[in-house]
Each structure stands twice: as structure tokens, then as C-alpha cells.
Coordinates of C-alpha atoms in Angstrom, one line a residue:
X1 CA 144.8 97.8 88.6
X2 CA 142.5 101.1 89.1
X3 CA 143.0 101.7 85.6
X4 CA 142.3 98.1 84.2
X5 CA 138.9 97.9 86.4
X6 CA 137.7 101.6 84.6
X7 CA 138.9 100.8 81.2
X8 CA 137.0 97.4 81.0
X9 CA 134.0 98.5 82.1
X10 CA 134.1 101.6 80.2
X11 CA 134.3 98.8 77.3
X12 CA 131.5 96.7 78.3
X13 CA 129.3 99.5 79.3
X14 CA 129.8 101.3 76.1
X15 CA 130.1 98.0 73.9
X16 CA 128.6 95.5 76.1
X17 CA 128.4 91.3 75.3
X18 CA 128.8 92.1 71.4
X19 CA 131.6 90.6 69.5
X20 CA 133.2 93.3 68.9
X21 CA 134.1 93.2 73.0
X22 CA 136.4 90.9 72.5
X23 CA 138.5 92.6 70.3
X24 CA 138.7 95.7 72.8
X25 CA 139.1 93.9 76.0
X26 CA 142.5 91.8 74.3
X27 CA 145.3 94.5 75.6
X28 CA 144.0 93.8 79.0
X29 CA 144.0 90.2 78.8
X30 CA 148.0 89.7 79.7
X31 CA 147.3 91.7 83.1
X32 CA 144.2 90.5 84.2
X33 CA 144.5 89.3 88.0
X34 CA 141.4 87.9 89.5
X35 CA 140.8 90.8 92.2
X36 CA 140.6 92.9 88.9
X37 CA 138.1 90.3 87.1
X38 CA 135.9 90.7 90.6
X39 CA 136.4 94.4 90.7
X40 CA 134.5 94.8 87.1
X41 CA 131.8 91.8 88.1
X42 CA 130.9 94.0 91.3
X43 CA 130.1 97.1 89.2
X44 CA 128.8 95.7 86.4
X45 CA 124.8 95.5 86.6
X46 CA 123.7 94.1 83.6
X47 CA 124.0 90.4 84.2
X48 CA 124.2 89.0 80.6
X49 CA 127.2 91.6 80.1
X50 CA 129.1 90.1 83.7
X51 CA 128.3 86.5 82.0
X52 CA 129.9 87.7 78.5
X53 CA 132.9 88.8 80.5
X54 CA 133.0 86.3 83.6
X55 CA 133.3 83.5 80.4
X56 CA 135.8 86.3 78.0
X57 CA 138.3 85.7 81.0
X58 CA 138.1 82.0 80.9
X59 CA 138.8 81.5 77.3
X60 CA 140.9 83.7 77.3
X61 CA 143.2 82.0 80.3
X62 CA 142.9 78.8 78.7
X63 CA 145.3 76.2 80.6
X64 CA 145.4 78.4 83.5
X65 CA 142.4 79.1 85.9
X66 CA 142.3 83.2 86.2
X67 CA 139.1 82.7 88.3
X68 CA 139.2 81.7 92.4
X69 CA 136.4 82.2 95.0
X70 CA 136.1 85.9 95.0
X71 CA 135.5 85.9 91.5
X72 CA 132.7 83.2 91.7
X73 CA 131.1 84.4 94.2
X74 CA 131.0 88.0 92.4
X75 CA 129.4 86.2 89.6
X76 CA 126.7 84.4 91.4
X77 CA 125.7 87.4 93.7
X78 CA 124.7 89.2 90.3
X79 CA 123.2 86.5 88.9
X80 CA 120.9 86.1 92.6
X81 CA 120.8 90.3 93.1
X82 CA 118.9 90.1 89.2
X83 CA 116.8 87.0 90.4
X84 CA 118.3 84.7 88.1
X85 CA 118.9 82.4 91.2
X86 CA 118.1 79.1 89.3
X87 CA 120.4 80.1 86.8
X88 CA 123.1 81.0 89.0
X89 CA 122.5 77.5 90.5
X90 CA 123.3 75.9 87.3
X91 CA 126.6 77.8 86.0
X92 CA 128.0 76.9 90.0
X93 CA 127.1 73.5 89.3
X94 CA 128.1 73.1 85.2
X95 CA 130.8 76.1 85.4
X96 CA 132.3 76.7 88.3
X97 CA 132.4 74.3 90.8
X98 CA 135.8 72.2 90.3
X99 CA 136.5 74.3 87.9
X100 CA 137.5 77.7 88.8
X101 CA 136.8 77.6 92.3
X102 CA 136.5 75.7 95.1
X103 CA 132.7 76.1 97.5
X104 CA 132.9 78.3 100.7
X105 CA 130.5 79.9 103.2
X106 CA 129.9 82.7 101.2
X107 CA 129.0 81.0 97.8
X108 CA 126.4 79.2 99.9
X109 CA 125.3 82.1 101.4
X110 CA 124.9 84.4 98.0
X111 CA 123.2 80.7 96.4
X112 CA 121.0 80.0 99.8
X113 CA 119.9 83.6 100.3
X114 CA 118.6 83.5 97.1
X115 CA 116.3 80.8 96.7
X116 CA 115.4 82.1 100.4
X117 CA 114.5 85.8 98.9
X118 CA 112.1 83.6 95.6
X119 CA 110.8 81.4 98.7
X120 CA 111.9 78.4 97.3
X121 CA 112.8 76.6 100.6
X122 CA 112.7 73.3 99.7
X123 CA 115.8 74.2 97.3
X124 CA 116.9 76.5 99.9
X125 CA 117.3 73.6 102.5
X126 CA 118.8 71.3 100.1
X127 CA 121.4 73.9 99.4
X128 CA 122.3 73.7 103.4
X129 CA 122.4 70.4 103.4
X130 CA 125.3 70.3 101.0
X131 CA 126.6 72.9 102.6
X132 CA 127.3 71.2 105.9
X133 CA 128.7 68.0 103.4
X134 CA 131.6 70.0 102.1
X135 CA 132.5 70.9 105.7
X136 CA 131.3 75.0 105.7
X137 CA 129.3 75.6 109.1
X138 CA 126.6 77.9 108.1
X139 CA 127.0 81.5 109.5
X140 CA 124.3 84.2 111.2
X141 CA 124.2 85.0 107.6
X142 CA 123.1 81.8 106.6
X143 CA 120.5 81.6 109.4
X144 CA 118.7 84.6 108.5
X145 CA 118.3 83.8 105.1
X146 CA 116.4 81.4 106.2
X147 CA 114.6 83.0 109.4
X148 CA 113.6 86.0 107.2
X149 CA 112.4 83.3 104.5
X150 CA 110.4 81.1 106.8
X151 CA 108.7 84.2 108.4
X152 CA 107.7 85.8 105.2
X153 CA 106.0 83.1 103.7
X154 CA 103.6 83.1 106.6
X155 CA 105.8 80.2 108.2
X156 CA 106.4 81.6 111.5
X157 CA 106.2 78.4 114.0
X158 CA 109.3 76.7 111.5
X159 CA 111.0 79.8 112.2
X160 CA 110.9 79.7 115.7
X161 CA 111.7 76.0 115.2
X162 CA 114.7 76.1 113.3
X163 CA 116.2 78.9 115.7
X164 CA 115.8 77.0 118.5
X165 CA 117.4 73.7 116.6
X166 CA 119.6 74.7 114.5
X167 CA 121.0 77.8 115.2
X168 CA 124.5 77.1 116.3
X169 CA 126.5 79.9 116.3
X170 CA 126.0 82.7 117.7
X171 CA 122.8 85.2 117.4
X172 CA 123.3 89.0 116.5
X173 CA 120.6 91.4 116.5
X174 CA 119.6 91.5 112.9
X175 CA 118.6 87.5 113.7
X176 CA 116.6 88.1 116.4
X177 CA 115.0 91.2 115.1
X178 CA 113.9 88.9 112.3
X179 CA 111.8 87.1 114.8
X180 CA 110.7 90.0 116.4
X181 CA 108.9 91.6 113.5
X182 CA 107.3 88.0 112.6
X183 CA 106.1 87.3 115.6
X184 CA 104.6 91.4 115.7
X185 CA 103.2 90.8 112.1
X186 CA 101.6 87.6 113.5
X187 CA 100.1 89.6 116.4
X188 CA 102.3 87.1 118.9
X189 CA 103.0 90.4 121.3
X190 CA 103.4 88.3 124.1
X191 CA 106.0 85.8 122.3
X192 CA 108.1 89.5 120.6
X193 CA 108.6 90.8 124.3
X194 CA 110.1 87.6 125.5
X195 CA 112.3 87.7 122.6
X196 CA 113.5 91.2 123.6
X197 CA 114.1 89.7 127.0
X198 CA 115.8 87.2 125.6
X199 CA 118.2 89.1 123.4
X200 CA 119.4 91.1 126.0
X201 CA 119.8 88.0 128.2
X202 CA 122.6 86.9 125.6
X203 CA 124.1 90.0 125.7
X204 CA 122.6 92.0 123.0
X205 CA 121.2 95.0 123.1
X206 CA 117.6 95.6 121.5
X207 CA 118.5 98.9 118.6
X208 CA 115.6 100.9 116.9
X209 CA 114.9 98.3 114.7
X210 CA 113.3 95.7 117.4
X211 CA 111.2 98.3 119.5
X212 CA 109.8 99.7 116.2
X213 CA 108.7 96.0 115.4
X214 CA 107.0 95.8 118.6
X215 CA 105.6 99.5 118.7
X216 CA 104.4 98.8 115.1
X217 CA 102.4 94.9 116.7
X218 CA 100.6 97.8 119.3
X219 CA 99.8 100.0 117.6
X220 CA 98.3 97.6 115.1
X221 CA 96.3 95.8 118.5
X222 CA 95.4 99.7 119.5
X223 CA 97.6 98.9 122.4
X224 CA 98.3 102.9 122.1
X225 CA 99.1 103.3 125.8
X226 CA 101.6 100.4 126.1
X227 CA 103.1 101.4 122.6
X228 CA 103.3 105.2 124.7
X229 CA 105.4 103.6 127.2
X230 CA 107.4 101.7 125.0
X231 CA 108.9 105.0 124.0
X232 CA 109.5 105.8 127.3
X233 CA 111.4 102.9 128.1
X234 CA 113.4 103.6 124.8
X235 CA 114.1 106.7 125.6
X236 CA 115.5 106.1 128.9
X237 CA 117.6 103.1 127.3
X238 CA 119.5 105.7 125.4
X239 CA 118.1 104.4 121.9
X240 CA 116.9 107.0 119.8
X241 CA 113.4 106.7 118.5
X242 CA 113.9 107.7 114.7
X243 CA 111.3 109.0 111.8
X244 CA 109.9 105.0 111.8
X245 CA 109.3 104.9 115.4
X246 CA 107.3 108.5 115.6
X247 CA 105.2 107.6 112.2
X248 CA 104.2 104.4 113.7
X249 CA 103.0 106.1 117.1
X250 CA 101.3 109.0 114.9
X251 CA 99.1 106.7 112.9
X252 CA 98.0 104.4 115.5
X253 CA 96.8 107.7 117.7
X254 CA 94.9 108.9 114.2
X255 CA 93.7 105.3 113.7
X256 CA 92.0 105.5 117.2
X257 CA 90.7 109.0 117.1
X258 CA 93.6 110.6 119.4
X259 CA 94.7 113.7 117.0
X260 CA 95.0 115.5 120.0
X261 CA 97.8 113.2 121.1
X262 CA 99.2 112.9 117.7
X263 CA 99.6 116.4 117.6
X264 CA 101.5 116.7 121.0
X265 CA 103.7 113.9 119.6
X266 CA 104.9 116.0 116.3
X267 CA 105.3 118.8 118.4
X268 CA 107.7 116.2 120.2
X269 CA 109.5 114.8 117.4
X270 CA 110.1 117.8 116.1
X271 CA 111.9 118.8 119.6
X272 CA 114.1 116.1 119.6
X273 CA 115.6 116.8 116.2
X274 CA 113.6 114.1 113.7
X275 CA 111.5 116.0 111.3
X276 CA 107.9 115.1 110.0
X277 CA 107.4 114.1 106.3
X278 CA 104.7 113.6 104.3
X279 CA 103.7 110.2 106.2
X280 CA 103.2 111.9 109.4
X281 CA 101.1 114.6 107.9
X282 CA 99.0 112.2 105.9
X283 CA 98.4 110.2 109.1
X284 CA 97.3 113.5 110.7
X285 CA 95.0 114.5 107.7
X286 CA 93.2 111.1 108.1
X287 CA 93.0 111.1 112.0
X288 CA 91.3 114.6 111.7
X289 CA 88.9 113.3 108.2
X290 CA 87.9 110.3 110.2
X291 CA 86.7 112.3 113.0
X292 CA 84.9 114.6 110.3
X293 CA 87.0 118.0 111.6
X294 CA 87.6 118.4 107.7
X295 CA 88.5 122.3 108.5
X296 CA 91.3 121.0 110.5
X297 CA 92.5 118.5 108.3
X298 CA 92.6 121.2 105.7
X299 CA 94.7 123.3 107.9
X300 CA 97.1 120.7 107.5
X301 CA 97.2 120.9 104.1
X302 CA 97.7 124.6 103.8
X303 CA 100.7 124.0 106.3
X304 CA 102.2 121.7 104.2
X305 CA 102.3 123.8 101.0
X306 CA 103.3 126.6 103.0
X307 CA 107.0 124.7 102.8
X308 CA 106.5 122.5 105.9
X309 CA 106.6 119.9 103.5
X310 CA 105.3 118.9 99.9
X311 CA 101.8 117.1 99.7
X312 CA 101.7 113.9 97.4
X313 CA 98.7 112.0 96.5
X314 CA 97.8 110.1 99.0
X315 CA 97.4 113.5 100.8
X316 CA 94.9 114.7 98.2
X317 CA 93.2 111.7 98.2
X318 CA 92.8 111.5 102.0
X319 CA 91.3 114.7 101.6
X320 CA 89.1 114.6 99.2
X321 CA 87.7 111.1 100.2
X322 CA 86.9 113.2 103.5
X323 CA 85.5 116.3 101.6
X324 CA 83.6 114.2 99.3
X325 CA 82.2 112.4 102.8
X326 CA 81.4 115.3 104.4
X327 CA 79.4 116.5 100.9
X328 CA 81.5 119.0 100.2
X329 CA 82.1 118.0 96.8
X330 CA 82.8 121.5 95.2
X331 CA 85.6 122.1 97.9
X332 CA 86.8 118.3 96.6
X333 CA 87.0 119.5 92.7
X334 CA 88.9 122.2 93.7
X335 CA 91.7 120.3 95.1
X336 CA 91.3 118.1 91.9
X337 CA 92.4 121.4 89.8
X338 CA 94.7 122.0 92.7
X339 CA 96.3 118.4 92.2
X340 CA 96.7 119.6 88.1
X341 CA 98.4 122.5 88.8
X342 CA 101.1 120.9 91.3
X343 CA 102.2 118.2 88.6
X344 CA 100.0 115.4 90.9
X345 CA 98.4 112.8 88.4
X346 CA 94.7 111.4 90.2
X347 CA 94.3 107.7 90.4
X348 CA 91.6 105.5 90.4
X349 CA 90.7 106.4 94.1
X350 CA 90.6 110.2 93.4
X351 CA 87.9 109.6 90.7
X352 CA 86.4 106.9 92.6
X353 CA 85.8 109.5 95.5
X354 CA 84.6 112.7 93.5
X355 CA 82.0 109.5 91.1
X356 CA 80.7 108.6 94.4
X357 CA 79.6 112.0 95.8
X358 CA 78.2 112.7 93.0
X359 CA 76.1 109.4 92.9
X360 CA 75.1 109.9 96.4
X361 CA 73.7 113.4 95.7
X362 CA 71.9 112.3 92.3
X363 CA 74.0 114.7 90.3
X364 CA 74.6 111.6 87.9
X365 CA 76.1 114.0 85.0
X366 CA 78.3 115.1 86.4
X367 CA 79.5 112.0 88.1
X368 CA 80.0 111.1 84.7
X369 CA 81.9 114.1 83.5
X370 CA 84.1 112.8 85.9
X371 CA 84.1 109.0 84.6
X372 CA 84.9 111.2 81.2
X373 CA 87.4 112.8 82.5
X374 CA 90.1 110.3 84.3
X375 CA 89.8 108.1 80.8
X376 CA 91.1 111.4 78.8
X377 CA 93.6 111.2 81.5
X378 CA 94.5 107.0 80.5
X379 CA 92.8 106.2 84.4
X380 CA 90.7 103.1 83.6
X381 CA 87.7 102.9 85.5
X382 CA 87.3 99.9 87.8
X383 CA 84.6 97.8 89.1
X384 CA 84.1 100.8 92.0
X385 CA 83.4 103.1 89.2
X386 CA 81.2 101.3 87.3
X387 CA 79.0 100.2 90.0
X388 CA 78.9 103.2 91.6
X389 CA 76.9 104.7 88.3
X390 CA 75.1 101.7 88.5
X391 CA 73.6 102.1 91.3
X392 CA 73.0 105.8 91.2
X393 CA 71.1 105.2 87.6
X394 CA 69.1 102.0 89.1
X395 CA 67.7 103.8 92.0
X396 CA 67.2 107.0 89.8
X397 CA 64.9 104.5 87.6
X398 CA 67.5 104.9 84.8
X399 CA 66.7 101.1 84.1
X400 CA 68.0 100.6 80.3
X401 CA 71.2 102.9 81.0
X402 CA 72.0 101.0 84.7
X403 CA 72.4 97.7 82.4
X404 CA 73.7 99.1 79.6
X405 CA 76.6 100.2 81.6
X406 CA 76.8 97.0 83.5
X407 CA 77.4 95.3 80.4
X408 CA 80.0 97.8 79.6
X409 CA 81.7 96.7 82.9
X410 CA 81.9 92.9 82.0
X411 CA 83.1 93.7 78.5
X412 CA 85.8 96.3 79.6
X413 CA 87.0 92.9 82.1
X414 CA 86.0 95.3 85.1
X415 CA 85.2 93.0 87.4
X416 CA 83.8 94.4 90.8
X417 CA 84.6 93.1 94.7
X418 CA 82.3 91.5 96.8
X419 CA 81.3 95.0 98.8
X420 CA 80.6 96.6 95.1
X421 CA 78.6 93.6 94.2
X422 CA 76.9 93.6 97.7
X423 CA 75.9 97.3 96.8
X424 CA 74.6 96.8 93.3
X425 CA 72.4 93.8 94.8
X426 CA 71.3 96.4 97.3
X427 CA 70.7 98.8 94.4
X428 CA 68.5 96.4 92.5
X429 CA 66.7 95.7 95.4
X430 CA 65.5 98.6 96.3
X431 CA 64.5 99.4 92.4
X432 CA 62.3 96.5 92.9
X433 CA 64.6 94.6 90.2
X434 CA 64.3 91.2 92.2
X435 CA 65.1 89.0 88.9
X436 CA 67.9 91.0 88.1
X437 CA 69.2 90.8 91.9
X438 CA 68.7 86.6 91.8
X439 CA 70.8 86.5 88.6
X440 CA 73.3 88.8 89.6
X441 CA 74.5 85.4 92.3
X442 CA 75.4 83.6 88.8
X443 CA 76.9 86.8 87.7
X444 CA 78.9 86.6 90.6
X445 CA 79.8 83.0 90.4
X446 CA 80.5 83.8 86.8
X447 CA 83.3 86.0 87.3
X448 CA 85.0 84.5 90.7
X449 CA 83.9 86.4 93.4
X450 CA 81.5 83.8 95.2
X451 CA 78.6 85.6 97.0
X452 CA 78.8 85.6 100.9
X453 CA 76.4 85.8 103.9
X454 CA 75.9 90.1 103.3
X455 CA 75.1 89.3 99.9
X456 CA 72.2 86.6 99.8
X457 CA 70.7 88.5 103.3
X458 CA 70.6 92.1 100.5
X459 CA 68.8 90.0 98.7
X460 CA 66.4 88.1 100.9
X461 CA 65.3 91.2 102.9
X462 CA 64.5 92.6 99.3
X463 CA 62.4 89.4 98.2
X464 CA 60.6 89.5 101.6
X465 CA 59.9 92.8 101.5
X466 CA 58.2 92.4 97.8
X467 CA 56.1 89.5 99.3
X468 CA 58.1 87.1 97.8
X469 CA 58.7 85.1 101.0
X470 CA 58.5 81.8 98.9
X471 CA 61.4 82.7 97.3
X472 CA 63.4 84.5 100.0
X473 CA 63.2 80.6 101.3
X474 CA 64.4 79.4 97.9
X475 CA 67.5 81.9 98.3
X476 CA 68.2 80.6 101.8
X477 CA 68.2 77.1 101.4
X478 CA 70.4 77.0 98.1
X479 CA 73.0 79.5 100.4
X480 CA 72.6 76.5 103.4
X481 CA 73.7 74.0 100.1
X482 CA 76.7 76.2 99.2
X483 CA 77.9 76.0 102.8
X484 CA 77.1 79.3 103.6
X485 CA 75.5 80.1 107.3
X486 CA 72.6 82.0 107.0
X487 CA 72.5 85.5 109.2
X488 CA 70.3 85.4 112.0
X489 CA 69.4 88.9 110.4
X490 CA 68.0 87.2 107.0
X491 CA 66.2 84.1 108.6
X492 CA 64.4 86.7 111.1
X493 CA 63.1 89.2 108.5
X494 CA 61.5 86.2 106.5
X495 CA 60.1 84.5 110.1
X496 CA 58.7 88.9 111.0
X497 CA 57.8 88.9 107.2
X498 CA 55.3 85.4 107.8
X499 CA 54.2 86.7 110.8
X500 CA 52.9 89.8 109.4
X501 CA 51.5 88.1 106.6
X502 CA 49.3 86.5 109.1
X503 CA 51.4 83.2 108.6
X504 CA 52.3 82.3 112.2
X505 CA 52.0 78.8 111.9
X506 CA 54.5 78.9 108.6
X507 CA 57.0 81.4 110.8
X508 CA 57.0 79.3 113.8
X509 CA 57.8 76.2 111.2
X510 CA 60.7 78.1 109.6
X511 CA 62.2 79.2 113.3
X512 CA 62.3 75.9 114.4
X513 CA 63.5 73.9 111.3
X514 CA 66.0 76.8 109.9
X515 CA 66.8 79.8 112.6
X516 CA 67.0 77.5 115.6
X517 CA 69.5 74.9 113.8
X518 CA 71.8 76.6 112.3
X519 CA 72.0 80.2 115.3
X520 CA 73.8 80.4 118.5
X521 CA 72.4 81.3 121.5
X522 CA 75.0 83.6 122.4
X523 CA 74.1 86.1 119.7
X524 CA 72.2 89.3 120.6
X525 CA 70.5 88.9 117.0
X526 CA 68.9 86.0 117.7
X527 CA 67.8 86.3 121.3
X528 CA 66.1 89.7 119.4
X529 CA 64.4 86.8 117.3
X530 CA 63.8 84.5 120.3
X531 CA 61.5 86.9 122.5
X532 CA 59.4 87.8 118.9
X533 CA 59.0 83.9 118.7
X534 CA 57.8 84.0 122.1
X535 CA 55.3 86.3 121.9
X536 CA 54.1 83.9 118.9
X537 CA 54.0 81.2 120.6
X538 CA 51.9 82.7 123.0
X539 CA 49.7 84.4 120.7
X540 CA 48.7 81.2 119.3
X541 CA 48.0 79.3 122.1
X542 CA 45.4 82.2 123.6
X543 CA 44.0 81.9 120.2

């Protein structure tokens, strides 16, 4: 049987679904049993070639069935492994079913699991439905299909639901690990533990897998400490904390500022037999760039291409987004040459970072060398790129080339995010461009990337401090019409802007009609604004 399984899919592989397959696969026709006809269906990949030979064995058997279960269900787990669940759905319906084979758990399971994996639950549900008709209880299998679907299209409470209701048999650990990591993702901490609890209640042990989940959900919360004694307690549970486990601790310490305590924990790690890779270093690069010890973070670096272990480009661009922070931009091109000569390609954030230092220090050549540069390289710049230059030519009073190159933006479809659009508003503002900044809201509007609070209060501290208070208002009240709260921020420089003006009477109109609807007591801003009204108040009745 060996020997039939090779020599077929030698054929197909070599041949595949051509006519001429037919005429090879004929001297194994006689033979064929159906554990061979699954045997070739489980290591053939290509899922029109399994078709060609799944339906080459039925006409070739006319009269008498050569297919049964196992060689169904081979079929259709291709079929779902390739995504093709809706057609797999149709040949077990047209094809196979009272055919060649008759349904059982595990046709269900390979059919359910994958309209579960495209999120297609309402098919999904329908599938277990009929299921349960023809008399085949659904499995732990079955049920975390469908747990795992539920919880990864952001439908957690069903989840949680449908364990508790229909979950007959049985839980294991993959099932309730499942939960686990959704309710972590979800930030439900409290809800994850008492799943632990309640997992080894029923008898089952909680593995690597569930206390990295939960590590993970502290980490995320900057929990750090009880993520700290999580390992502890895993530790003296004889489960092994793996690579996952320290990686997850490691970034959540660099994330806070604790490099000290990362350190001490790849010191540990490395103890207890699990070696660092380029993740925990990377982490450990960030931690020391966000706490602007560059010199340290570049220690790191020189470790790692001493042999401890091979940088990649999220390490150079960790670094060089720090470098290019700290203004060291020469120190930041050099890694950029460094990157060339170890085979790493730069991507849009590499450019990005080297363009924006650049910008910031008014060396605007040479921030475009570098725009020059990555498209030689087929790197396209972005909306980041573009606006970056931008600005830099705006407040350098580079008018004509500022537009010129946003119009080279729009055409090129690069179309920039709200905090790139918030700093070309700021850019135009400060140039004094106040037309340009009022049209760049249609712009905006335009493209799909609606303007938000940050946006129009850019723009009204830059009309009010032109003089334009008139229409600073204008810009407010058509934000209040588009739904959009005003910032105590914006409404207090234009009611400060009045007052100095010498237009007390107008300010104190605009606090009580605008500021004093729409703010909240509760916020430090607007108390701020709430003593200056005061003191006008009071002004104006001494006068």
C-alpha cells in the first residue's frame, strides 16, 4: 500500500489534474483501497489536484463506492485547510453525502471548524444544528470551534454563554484556555482568574498556555507586580515558564520604564535554560530608547551582533527611531548603511524616522535625499512622509513647494492619518496659512479621515491668535453641528483671546452660552477657565 500511496502522488505531483493523469493513475486503479485513496488526499496540498483525484477514484469504481468516511473527511479538511469551506460545503452536500459516505463527528467538525475559522457563525451554528439531527453529539472539538470563533470576532459574552449552555461534555484545557485568553484580551482579569480557579476545580490543571494569557492581560494593565508573582506561583506549580512567558514579562517591564528589572529577568531566563531571541532584545532596546539611555540601548545592539543573536529590523528601527529622537541623526544613517550591509531591506518606518529628523532640524535636503532614496529602493512614501516635508517646507516659508508636494500626496493616493493631518493643520497655522488650514477640514472630509476635537482646537488657537476670533467662533459652532465636543482648551483660548481684545462683555457672552454648556465641572481645564471668568466678572462690576 506504501508503494501505491508514493507512486500516485509522484503522478499527480509531477502531472497534476491534466488529462493525461488518467492515463498514468489506470495500473493502480484494480488495487486502490480507500485507506490508500485517504493516504494520497492527506499529502496532497494542492486542492484542485485532491478534487481531480478524489472524483478519478469515483469514476473509476463505477457500481461500487471505493470512498467511506475517512476518505470524505480527508477531502473536505483540504478543501477547509485552503479556505474553500463554502465549497467543501457544497461537494458534502451534492457529492458526498448518501453517496460515498455516511456524516460523523468528524466531518462536522472539519465542516463546522471551518466556517468557525472565516467567522461565518451563522452557517457555523446551522451546521450544529444538523449535526445534533443525525444523532452526532458534538465533541470538545466541536466546542472550541466555536468558543475560539465567538471570542475572535469580538463576541466574548456569547462565548461565555454558550459554555455555560451548551457545553455538555466534558472541558479540557485547550477549551478553557480559549476563554482565558478572551477574557485577558478583553481586559476581564478578574473573570480569567476565576476561570483558572475554575479549571482546576474540574480537575484540570492550568499548562503554560493559560498563565501566559493572564501574564500577557497584566502586563498589558501594567499590573507588572502581580504579573511578577504570577511567575512565582508557576514556578512553584512545577510549570515551566517558557520563551512566551519571559518575552511577555520583558516587554511589560520595558513598557513601564523597569530595564533594570528586565535585565535581572534575562539574566534569569537564561539561568533556567530558555534562551533570549531577538524579541527579548528588541523589547530591551526599546525599554532603554524610551528612557533616552540610547548608549545603552546601543550596547545591546553590539551584543547582539557579537553572536548573542542576529538583529532584524525591527531592531534597527527601534534604534534609529531613538537615535533620530535623541538628534543623533548621523549615528542613525550609519546604522542605515549598517542595515545595507547585513542584507536588512528599510521600510517605511526606517525612512519615516531618518525624514523626520531631518525636518525637525531644518536640514530639508537632505531629508529629501532620503525621500529619494527609499523610492530607488521600491519603498513608497506614505502620508507620514509626505507631510512630514510638508510641514518642514511650510514653516521654512517654502510656500509654493509645501503645496506642490501636497498635491503630489493626493495624486500618488497617499492619504495621511488624523495625527499627520493634525500636524500639517499645525504647520499651516503657525505659517500664518489660516485659509489653507480651514480648507484642509474639506480636505479631510474629502478623503475619509473626519477631523476630530485636536484638529479644529489646531486650528482655532491659530485663528485666535491672528485676530480672527470671528472666525475661530465660525470653526467652533460648525464642529458643535458635526457632533463634535468642543475642548475646554479651544473655547478658553477664544474667551482669553476676547478678553484681551478688550471684549469682556463678548467673552463673558461666549462662556456662558458655549464653555459653560457643553464642559464638565470635574475637569481641571475648565475650572482653569472658571477662576479667569471670575476675575472678569469681577472686573466688570468694579468698573
Amino acid at each position: 500500500m506504501a508503494s501505491d500511496v508514493s507512486g500516485i502522488v509522484a503522478i499527480l505531483t509531477s502531472v497534476g489534474d491534466r488529462p493525461e493523469a488518467e492515463a498514468a493513475l489506470a495500473k493502480y486503479s484494480r488495487n486502490l483501497v480507500p485507506n490508500t485513496v485517504g493516504r494520497v488526499l492527506q499529502v496532497i496540498k494542492d486542492v484542485d489536484v485532491s478534487l481531480f483525484f478524489f472524483r478519478w477514484v469515483t469514476r473509476s469504481h463505477r457500481g461500487e463506492s471505493i470512498h467511506n468516511n475517512f476518505t470524505c473527511n480527508c477531502l473536505l479538511r483540504t478543501l477547509v485547510k485552503a479556505r474553500r469551506h463554502h465549497q467543501a460545503y457544497q461537494i458534502f452536500r451534492d457529492e458526498l453525502l448518501g453517496q460515498h459516505c455516511d456524516t460523523n463527528h468528524i466531518t462536522y467538525n472539519t465542516l463546522i471548524g471551518g466556517f468557525c475559522k472565516a467567522g461565518d457563525m451563522e452557517r457555523a451554528f446551522q451546521l450544529l444544528a444538523e449535526m445534533k439531527e443525525r444523532g452526532h453529539s458534538p465533541d470538545v472539538v466541536t466546542h472550541s470551534s466555536i468558543v475560539q470563533a465567538l471570542c475572535n470576532t469580538g463576541n466574548l459574552s456569547r462565548a461565555m454563554q454558550y459554555f455555560r449552555e451548551s457545553v455538555e461534555c466534558a472541558p479540557d484545557s485547550v477549551l478553557f484556555n480559549i476563554l482565558v485568553h478572551g477574557l485577558c484580551k478583553a481586559n476581564q482579569l478578574s473573570e480569567a482568574r476565576q476561570m483558572i480557579e475554575e479549571m482546576s476545580e474540574r480537575g484540570i490543571v492550568p499548562d503554560v498556555v493559560t498563565y501566559n494569557s493572564l501574564i500577557d492581560g497584566l502586563c498589558k494593565s501594567y499590573r507588572m507586580e502581580e504579573a511578577r508573582q504570577l511567575l512565582e506561583t508557576m514556578v512553584k506549580r512545577k510549570v515551566r515558564p517558557n520563551l512566551v512567558t519571559y518575552n511577555t514579562l520583558i516587554y511589560g517591564y520595558c513598557k513601564t520604564g523597569c530595564t533594570g528589572l528586565a535585565h535581572q529577568l534575562i539574566e534569569r531566563m537564561i539561568q533556567s535554560g530558555t534562551h533570549p531571541d531577538v524579541v527579548t532584545f528588541n523589547s530591551l532596546i526599546s525599554g532603554f530608547c524610551q528612557k533616552s539611555k540610547i548608549d545603552k540601548a546601543c550596547e545591546v545592539l553590539h551584543l547582539m551582533k557579537k553572536g548573542l543573536c542576529a538583529p532584524n529590523l525591527v531592531t534597527y528601527n527601534v534604534l534609529i527611531s531613538g537615535l533620530c529622537d535623541a538628534g543623533r541623526a548621523n549615528e542613525a544613517c550609519e546604522l542605515l548603511s549598517e542595515m545595507d550591509g547585513r542584507g536588512i531591506l528599510p521600510d517605511i518606518i526606517t525612512y519615516n524616522s531618518l525624514i523626520g529628523i531631518f525636518c525637525r532640524n531644518f536640514q530639508i535636503e537632505q531629508a529629501f535625499q532620503i525621500q529619494n532614496l527609499m523610492v530607488e529602493r521600491g519603498v513608497i512614501p506614505d502620508g507620514i512622509s509626505y507631510c512630514t516635508l510638508a510641514v518642514a517646507l511650510l514653516k521654512s516659508e517654502r510656500f509654493d513647494e509645501a503645496f506642490a508636494l501636497l498635491d503630489n500626496m493626493f495624486d500618488a493616493g497617499a492619504i495621511p492619518n488624523l495625527f499627520t493631518f493634525n500636524s500639517l493643520m499645525e504647520g499651516l497655522c503657525c505659517s500664518r496659512r489660516l485659509d489653507e488650514a480651514r480648507h484642509l477640514l474639506a480636505v479631510m472630509r474629502r478623503v475619509g479621515c473626519d477631523p476630530a476635537a485636536s484638529t479644529y482646537e489646531v486650528l482655532v488657537t491659530g485663528l485666535c491668535k491672528a485676530g480672527r476670533v470671528d472666525d475661530a467662533k465660525e470653526v467652533l459652532v460648525m464642529m458643535v453641528s458635526e457632533g463634535i465636543q468642543p475642548l475646554v482648551s479651544s473655547s478658553g483660548t477664544i474667551v482669553h483671546t476676547l478678553a484681551r481684545e478688550g471684549k469682556q462683555d463678548l467673552a463673558l457672552h461666549y462662556f456662558d452660552q458655549v464653555v459653560a454648556a457643553e464642559s464638565k465641572a470635574c475637569d481641571p481645564s475648565y475650572q482653569k477657565l472658571l477662576e479667569f471668568v471670575k476675575v472678569l466678572r469681577e472686573g466688570k462690576s468694579n468698573s
